[in-house]
């Protein structure tokens, strides 16, 4: 029974809960048991919050028993990336500098999750301050890919993706600055959505790059992503960049798409996001998915976005520039780690230096230095200024492409999951993982990755769909249609093909 | 490289001598704390004197994940200030981040406006002591947030050097500020100190009349940074300037300018360059001393604040705000002077004492302008001076002064009693009426007890009675004095005189 519950999608679990086939306490306990059994190997979680999760579950069960009206996802457990602040739960953003920090407030999206009655299972592992594509930059150890424990689960949100792929949670929250939701989704065979910039409140997300960061759902099905998207999305007066409009009807779009009719839909294949650098199996699965879309009635057109070739360069100026300023607050003065200099006078400036020196990892330091340099007087125009111009060009490319197509598509990541250590000493190779996902962040448009098969190495491949800003519903319509067609070909979800994880017997 | 020699190596030049040979140019930056209910970017309360670190939110503490939201009221106040200073109001403007590490700046960057101020290109006329009007051009007025307040503990100076540790109070962090920057103020000549003082004073008065700030100098609501440079002649290019930071009273502004003129003249006379630097002003002796050198290497890495959207005040809103602007202080002062019939010198004293609002309120409460001035510039000024407080800090209201003067004018008390009544009011015993009753200070107006006292006095001094009867009224004062003494001063002296003469004549 335990195994069955953790295999359910969030929407099926929600139905079982509302039909009173199971209780939220049972569902939550089943996932906590699964975490206890497999997380020793996976290490998707940095903190597991059993007592609070079970208390929430019991509350929801009591309300349901009393006949109260509940949110459709009430009682369905969820995992939250550790970059999102949670009142009373440790929040480290994968960094030593926030070791043992307990936030005094909840992120807006966490408030919404709590108000809807979803038990929070715990906080998931990530690259430090969401800087990375493999979760190897976490200060708290690697998260393993459930498909192959020698491989990376993607990053920065490797913990959330592995937790969902490893059936430790049906739902998780991720954040995506350059692909940190979509790329882990691709390499773990899960669904990840980066909503339109401003679609989900950033209040309470520990910022890396304010103009690029966006939180979104990490799930096993497109419909589950839509359900979570609707829950966390919508205007928040605490976030000035939040869109003051209703959330697009993403659940309805997913339900409509699942019927499999894409007649009249124009799908644009971005020329610049394919070919050289893309693994053969990745390209093959991509072509097959295009055939599937054609079969569903969609028209496939090729579009060109010439400025996308500069996206990575612009991203690695804008993101570090903003990060260098956003991370300045970590100085040992008010919260988190405080380190005094080993010798010499203990002045504020020297404590700040010692704290940041000891508390930040190499990748964080690298980006803070890059960003500080890019913003320096005399260099600002050449670096940050030019990068902003490229950003405008990319936005124009998107606008032109969306004249020709309703959605754009590409492989999510150029390769399947690589082995630990393979790219750790080569930052540029690591950065190339995000080449296909970054343009969406620079333009603020929404993107989805869903699994579209296994490469020749037996590892999952991701298919990326991009839509115009505020047209997130299109992602779900196309995603659900493709998902249904693919799963009928596979005879079930792709994750059914993943190897069984070794479980540790519990002493409960 | 050795440190460049400073003013200590050169001598001061007498001010009059300095301004004969050099042309001073001013530039003044004034920061005003806005009197909004909440902070610039969050809902933390703004209130003076709270327990440290109680008026804070995750935003004003710079906690991870917190985001700013612009306070609409602060924008309105900034626009009011901009309009009052005859500025253009930007159709759209952004905030920027000024990045620097310091513990009183919780995020280690200050959110401020940089290249896109909300108000720009304005001017304001200031009136000097002799009535001459001088126009100061305003470059910009921009919005920003205040920093926290440091207290350095354990050193002898209260400065960070030598302190054992420092405490930071973030109640002030995030309080909305508007910074007003002038263009170079030229053509001031020997009146530089006076112009600087009058400018800051005019701004203070404007802030108050706009209702955007309490603008209390002693609380640091208004702070001035005074830039000054000297050049040989008005035709010469601008000289190197120094910036004297946080000069926080009108008198200090005047003294700081005076000192810098003398000091810089000494440096230039010695053939040395003036060093571009910030300087500290010392209240005790009116001198300034070197702060940090402002080199070009100082780099705040400004960039547009990505957590905020541009502020774009609609033209309709700007015009609505313009329509509600009050009469500005200089115009109001002229109107009131005419209405009150004060001489120029009297009006100037009233202005300098900060008594305009108090006198106006007293007049509104029914007192004559002369009567109101008598109180505020006389007895009340004396008491404020004695207690070393400002007039508005006295625990008496204009309405109470109006009532007090009414009691005098109706003859119920005399001036001497009025001062005793004031004692009671200041001691918190209530309104003048109540004090008169409680302390039994009313003039005795019933002739019965008076006549008894007069008869006693006449009986006690028959020789005087004889003299008066003989036609010499001089000594009658002795009888009156005796009566006043017997009635403990509560008798109306004029009435006593009438009755005494009547009695003796009968």
PDB file of C-alpha atoms in Angstrom, chain B residues 236-394:
ATOM      1  CA  UNK B 236      37.959  81.667 -12.784  1.00  0.00           C
ATOM      2  CA  UNK B 237      37.039  78.010 -13.183  1.00  0.00           C
ATOM      3  CA  UNK B 238      35.572  76.329 -10.099  1.00  0.00           C
ATOM      4  CA  UNK B 239      38.111  75.385  -7.453  1.00  0.00           C
ATOM      5  CA  UNK B 240      38.414  72.033  -5.696  1.00  0.00           C
ATOM      6  CA  UNK B 241      35.586  71.562  -3.198  1.00  0.00           C
ATOM      7  CA  UNK B 242      35.284  69.976   0.185  1.00  0.00           C
ATOM      8  CA  UNK B 243      32.079  68.482   1.518  1.00  0.00           C
ATOM      9  CA  UNK B 244      31.332  69.078   5.182  1.00  0.00           C
ATOM     10  CA  UNK B 245      28.897  66.323   6.186  1.00  0.00           C
ATOM     11  CA  UNK B 246      25.908  66.321   8.498  1.00  0.00           C
ATOM     12  CA  UNK B 247      25.805  69.927   9.595  1.00  0.00           C
ATOM     13  CA  UNK B 248      22.640  69.844  11.612  1.00  0.00           C
ATOM     14  CA  UNK B 249      21.705  73.334  12.780  1.00  0.00           C
ATOM     15  CA  UNK B 250      21.282  76.641  11.009  1.00  0.00           C
ATOM     16  CA  UNK B 251      24.017  78.237  13.052  1.00  0.00           C
ATOM     17  CA  UNK B 252      26.368  75.338  12.316  1.00  0.00           C
ATOM     18  CA  UNK B 253      25.770  75.712   8.588  1.00  0.00           C
ATOM     19  CA  UNK B 254      26.827  79.323   8.849  1.00  0.00           C
ATOM     20  CA  UNK B 255      29.868  78.548  10.977  1.00  0.00           C
ATOM     21  CA  UNK B 256      30.981  75.611   8.845  1.00  0.00           C
ATOM     22  CA  UNK B 257      30.992  77.743   5.699  1.00  0.00           C
ATOM     23  CA  UNK B 258      32.831  80.523   7.478  1.00  0.00           C
ATOM     24  CA  UNK B 259      35.470  78.141   8.764  1.00  0.00           C
ATOM     25  CA  UNK B 260      36.005  76.420   5.421  1.00  0.00           C
ATOM     26  CA  UNK B 261      36.418  79.768   3.672  1.00  0.00           C
ATOM     27  CA  UNK B 262      39.140  80.715   6.164  1.00  0.00           C
ATOM     28  CA  UNK B 263      40.783  77.300   6.055  1.00  0.00           C
ATOM     29  CA  UNK B 264      40.806  76.874   2.285  1.00  0.00           C
ATOM     30  CA  UNK B 265      42.112  80.418   1.850  1.00  0.00           C
ATOM     31  CA  UNK B 266      44.987  79.466   4.136  1.00  0.00           C
ATOM     32  CA  UNK B 267      45.735  76.346   2.097  1.00  0.00           C
ATOM     33  CA  UNK B 268      45.644  78.274  -1.179  1.00  0.00           C
ATOM     34  CA  UNK B 269      47.737  81.111   0.260  1.00  0.00           C
ATOM     35  CA  UNK B 270      50.375  78.551   1.148  1.00  0.00           C
ATOM     36  CA  UNK B 271      50.433  77.452  -2.481  1.00  0.00           C
ATOM     37  CA  UNK B 272      48.949  74.056  -1.673  1.00  0.00           C
ATOM     38  CA  UNK B 273      46.047  72.343  -3.399  1.00  0.00           C
ATOM     39  CA  UNK B 274      42.723  71.959  -1.576  1.00  0.00           C
ATOM     40  CA  UNK B 275      42.155  68.239  -1.141  1.00  0.00           C
ATOM     41  CA  UNK B 276      38.799  66.916  -2.361  1.00  0.00           C
ATOM     42  CA  UNK B 277      37.456  65.191   0.726  1.00  0.00           C
ATOM     43  CA  UNK B 278      34.579  64.947   3.147  1.00  0.00           C
ATOM     44  CA  UNK B 279      35.027  66.852   6.381  1.00  0.00           C
ATOM     45  CA  UNK B 280      33.443  66.637   9.835  1.00  0.00           C
ATOM     46  CA  UNK B 281      32.093  69.724  11.567  1.00  0.00           C
ATOM     47  CA  UNK B 282      32.762  70.194  15.279  1.00  0.00           C
ATOM     48  CA  UNK B 283      30.033  72.015  17.195  1.00  0.00           C
ATOM     49  CA  UNK B 284      32.329  72.761  20.145  1.00  0.00           C
ATOM     50  CA  UNK B 285      34.749  75.062  18.368  1.00  0.00           C
ATOM     51  CA  UNK B 286      33.196  75.594  14.935  1.00  0.00           C
ATOM     52  CA  UNK B 287      36.057  73.901  13.093  1.00  0.00           C
ATOM     53  CA  UNK B 288      36.057  71.132  10.491  1.00  0.00           C
ATOM     54  CA  UNK B 289      38.431  68.208  10.242  1.00  0.00           C
ATOM     55  CA  UNK B 290      39.388  65.832   7.488  1.00  0.00           C
ATOM     56  CA  UNK B 291      37.140  62.788   6.961  1.00  0.00           C
ATOM     57  CA  UNK B 292      37.809  60.427   4.138  1.00  0.00           C
ATOM     58  CA  UNK B 293      39.387  61.389   0.874  1.00  0.00           C
ATOM     59  CA  UNK B 294      36.875  61.263  -1.978  1.00  0.00           C
ATOM     60  CA  UNK B 295      38.907  59.758  -4.723  1.00  0.00           C
ATOM     61  CA  UNK B 296      37.616  58.796  -8.127  1.00  0.00           C
ATOM     62  CA  UNK B 297      38.359  55.207  -7.164  1.00  0.00           C
ATOM     63  CA  UNK B 298      35.307  55.156  -4.905  1.00  0.00           C
ATOM     64  CA  UNK B 299      32.929  52.975  -6.846  1.00  0.00           C
ATOM     65  CA  UNK B 300      29.365  52.319  -5.733  1.00  0.00           C
ATOM     66  CA  UNK B 301      28.635  50.046  -8.710  1.00  0.00           C
ATOM     67  CA  UNK B 302      25.260  51.668  -9.287  1.00  0.00           C
ATOM     68  CA  UNK B 303      22.784  49.697 -11.376  1.00  0.00           C
ATOM     69  CA  UNK B 304      19.005  49.885 -11.760  1.00  0.00           C
ATOM     70  CA  UNK B 305      17.180  48.194  -8.840  1.00  0.00           C
ATOM     71  CA  UNK B 306      15.769  45.032 -10.447  1.00  0.00           C
ATOM     72  CA  UNK B 307      13.339  44.396  -7.592  1.00  0.00           C
ATOM     73  CA  UNK B 308      11.352  47.559  -8.344  1.00  0.00           C
ATOM     74  CA  UNK B 309       9.429  48.755 -11.355  1.00  0.00           C
ATOM     75  CA  UNK B 310       9.806  52.380 -12.500  1.00  0.00           C
ATOM     76  CA  UNK B 311       7.860  55.062 -10.642  1.00  0.00           C
ATOM     77  CA  UNK B 312       5.632  56.745 -13.229  1.00  0.00           C
ATOM     78  CA  UNK B 313       3.453  59.444 -11.667  1.00  0.00           C
ATOM     79  CA  UNK B 314       0.585  60.331 -14.000  1.00  0.00           C
ATOM     80  CA  UNK B 315       0.358  63.976 -15.079  1.00  0.00           C
ATOM     81  CA  UNK B 316      -3.142  64.125 -13.583  1.00  0.00           C
ATOM     82  CA  UNK B 317      -1.824  63.100 -10.210  1.00  0.00           C
ATOM     83  CA  UNK B 318       1.016  65.622 -10.377  1.00  0.00           C
ATOM     84  CA  UNK B 319      -1.483  68.379 -11.165  1.00  0.00           C
ATOM     85  CA  UNK B 320      -3.730  67.244  -8.312  1.00  0.00           C
ATOM     86  CA  UNK B 321      -0.779  67.523  -5.960  1.00  0.00           C
ATOM     87  CA  UNK B 322       0.173  70.919  -7.379  1.00  0.00           C
ATOM     88  CA  UNK B 323      -3.371  72.164  -6.734  1.00  0.00           C
ATOM     89  CA  UNK B 324      -3.061  71.329  -3.036  1.00  0.00           C
ATOM     90  CA  UNK B 325       0.294  73.021  -2.461  1.00  0.00           C
ATOM     91  CA  UNK B 326       0.081  75.519   0.403  1.00  0.00           C
ATOM     92  CA  UNK B 327       1.292  79.089   0.316  1.00  0.00           C
ATOM     93  CA  UNK B 328       5.078  78.946   0.583  1.00  0.00           C
ATOM     94  CA  UNK B 329       6.874  80.412   3.589  1.00  0.00           C
ATOM     95  CA  UNK B 330       8.361  83.547   2.020  1.00  0.00           C
ATOM     96  CA  UNK B 331       5.001  84.648   0.598  1.00  0.00           C
ATOM     97  CA  UNK B 332       3.226  83.706   3.775  1.00  0.00           C
ATOM     98  CA  UNK B 333       5.697  85.591   5.920  1.00  0.00           C
ATOM     99  CA  UNK B 334       5.140  88.754   3.905  1.00  0.00           C
ATOM    100  CA  UNK B 335       1.369  88.384   4.165  1.00  0.00           C
ATOM    101  CA  UNK B 336       1.467  87.767   7.915  1.00  0.00           C
ATOM    102  CA  UNK B 337       3.801  90.694   8.536  1.00  0.00           C
ATOM    103  CA  UNK B 338       1.342  92.991   6.804  1.00  0.00           C
ATOM    104  CA  UNK B 339      -1.612  91.493   8.639  1.00  0.00           C
ATOM    105  CA  UNK B 340       0.101  91.687  12.008  1.00  0.00           C
ATOM    106  CA  UNK B 341       1.641  95.109  11.462  1.00  0.00           C
ATOM    107  CA  UNK B 342       5.087  94.046  12.730  1.00  0.00           C
ATOM    108  CA  UNK B 343       8.166  96.097  11.914  1.00  0.00           C
ATOM    109  CA  UNK B 344      10.818  94.332   9.748  1.00  0.00           C
ATOM    110  CA  UNK B 345      13.092  93.775  12.729  1.00  0.00           C
ATOM    111  CA  UNK B 346      10.239  92.420  14.825  1.00  0.00           C
ATOM    112  CA  UNK B 347       9.226  90.003  12.090  1.00  0.00           C
ATOM    113  CA  UNK B 348      12.819  88.862  11.634  1.00  0.00           C
ATOM    114  CA  UNK B 349      13.118  88.119  15.340  1.00  0.00           C
ATOM    115  CA  UNK B 350       9.877  86.153  15.224  1.00  0.00           C
ATOM    116  CA  UNK B 351      11.132  84.117  12.251  1.00  0.00           C
ATOM    117  CA  UNK B 352      14.496  83.466  13.827  1.00  0.00           C
ATOM    118  CA  UNK B 353      12.836  82.335  17.033  1.00  0.00           C
ATOM    119  CA  UNK B 354      10.730  79.852  15.050  1.00  0.00           C
ATOM    120  CA  UNK B 355       7.610  81.526  16.480  1.00  0.00           C
ATOM    121  CA  UNK B 356       5.553  82.183  13.329  1.00  0.00           C
ATOM    122  CA  UNK B 357       3.271  79.177  13.647  1.00  0.00           C
ATOM    123  CA  UNK B 358       2.889  79.703  17.391  1.00  0.00           C
ATOM    124  CA  UNK B 359       1.977  83.362  17.020  1.00  0.00           C
ATOM    125  CA  UNK B 360      -0.340  82.618  14.142  1.00  0.00           C
ATOM    126  CA  UNK B 361      -2.173  79.987  16.154  1.00  0.00           C
ATOM    127  CA  UNK B 362      -2.409  82.346  19.111  1.00  0.00           C
ATOM    128  CA  UNK B 363      -3.871  85.071  16.909  1.00  0.00           C
ATOM    129  CA  UNK B 364      -6.325  82.597  15.435  1.00  0.00           C
ATOM    130  CA  UNK B 365      -7.361  81.761  19.006  1.00  0.00           C
ATOM    131  CA  UNK B 366      -8.387  85.382  19.499  1.00  0.00           C
ATOM    132  CA  UNK B 367      -5.353  87.312  20.723  1.00  0.00           C
ATOM    133  CA  UNK B 368      -4.129  90.514  19.107  1.00  0.00           C
ATOM    134  CA  UNK B 369      -0.922  90.196  17.077  1.00  0.00           C
ATOM    135  CA  UNK B 370       0.828  92.509  19.531  1.00  0.00           C
ATOM    136  CA  UNK B 371      -0.390  90.494  22.488  1.00  0.00           C
ATOM    137  CA  UNK B 372       0.734  87.213  20.954  1.00  0.00           C
ATOM    138  CA  UNK B 373       4.155  88.633  20.144  1.00  0.00           C
ATOM    139  CA  UNK B 374       4.522  89.988  23.688  1.00  0.00           C
ATOM    140  CA  UNK B 375       4.103  86.508  25.130  1.00  0.00           C
ATOM    141  CA  UNK B 376       6.073  84.377  22.663  1.00  0.00           C
ATOM    142  CA  UNK B 377       8.961  86.769  22.193  1.00  0.00           C
ATOM    143  CA  UNK B 378       8.996  87.900  25.826  1.00  0.00           C
ATOM    144  CA  UNK B 379       8.172  85.737  28.802  1.00  0.00           C
ATOM    145  CA  UNK B 380       7.989  82.452  26.860  1.00  0.00           C
ATOM    146  CA  UNK B 381      11.229  83.077  24.969  1.00  0.00           C
ATOM    147  CA  UNK B 382      12.906  83.826  28.290  1.00  0.00           C
ATOM    148  CA  UNK B 383      11.677  80.573  29.801  1.00  0.00           C
ATOM    149  CA  UNK B 384      12.575  78.485  26.747  1.00  0.00           C
ATOM    150  CA  UNK B 385      16.025  80.010  26.798  1.00  0.00           C
ATOM    151  CA  UNK B 386      16.382  79.329  30.507  1.00  0.00           C
ATOM    152  CA  UNK B 387      15.377  75.666  30.056  1.00  0.00           C
ATOM    153  CA  UNK B 388      17.407  75.334  26.843  1.00  0.00           C
ATOM    154  CA  UNK B 389      14.434  74.101  24.829  1.00  0.00           C
ATOM    155  CA  UNK B 390      12.723  75.422  21.717  1.00  0.00           C
ATOM    156  CA  UNK B 391       9.525  77.440  21.985  1.00  0.00           C
ATOM    157  CA  UNK B 392       7.471  74.586  20.603  1.00  0.00           C
ATOM    158  CA  UNK B 393       8.836  72.275  23.249  1.00  0.00           C
ATOM    159  CA  UNK B 394       7.295  74.399  26.025  1.00  0.00           C
TER     160      UNK B 394
END
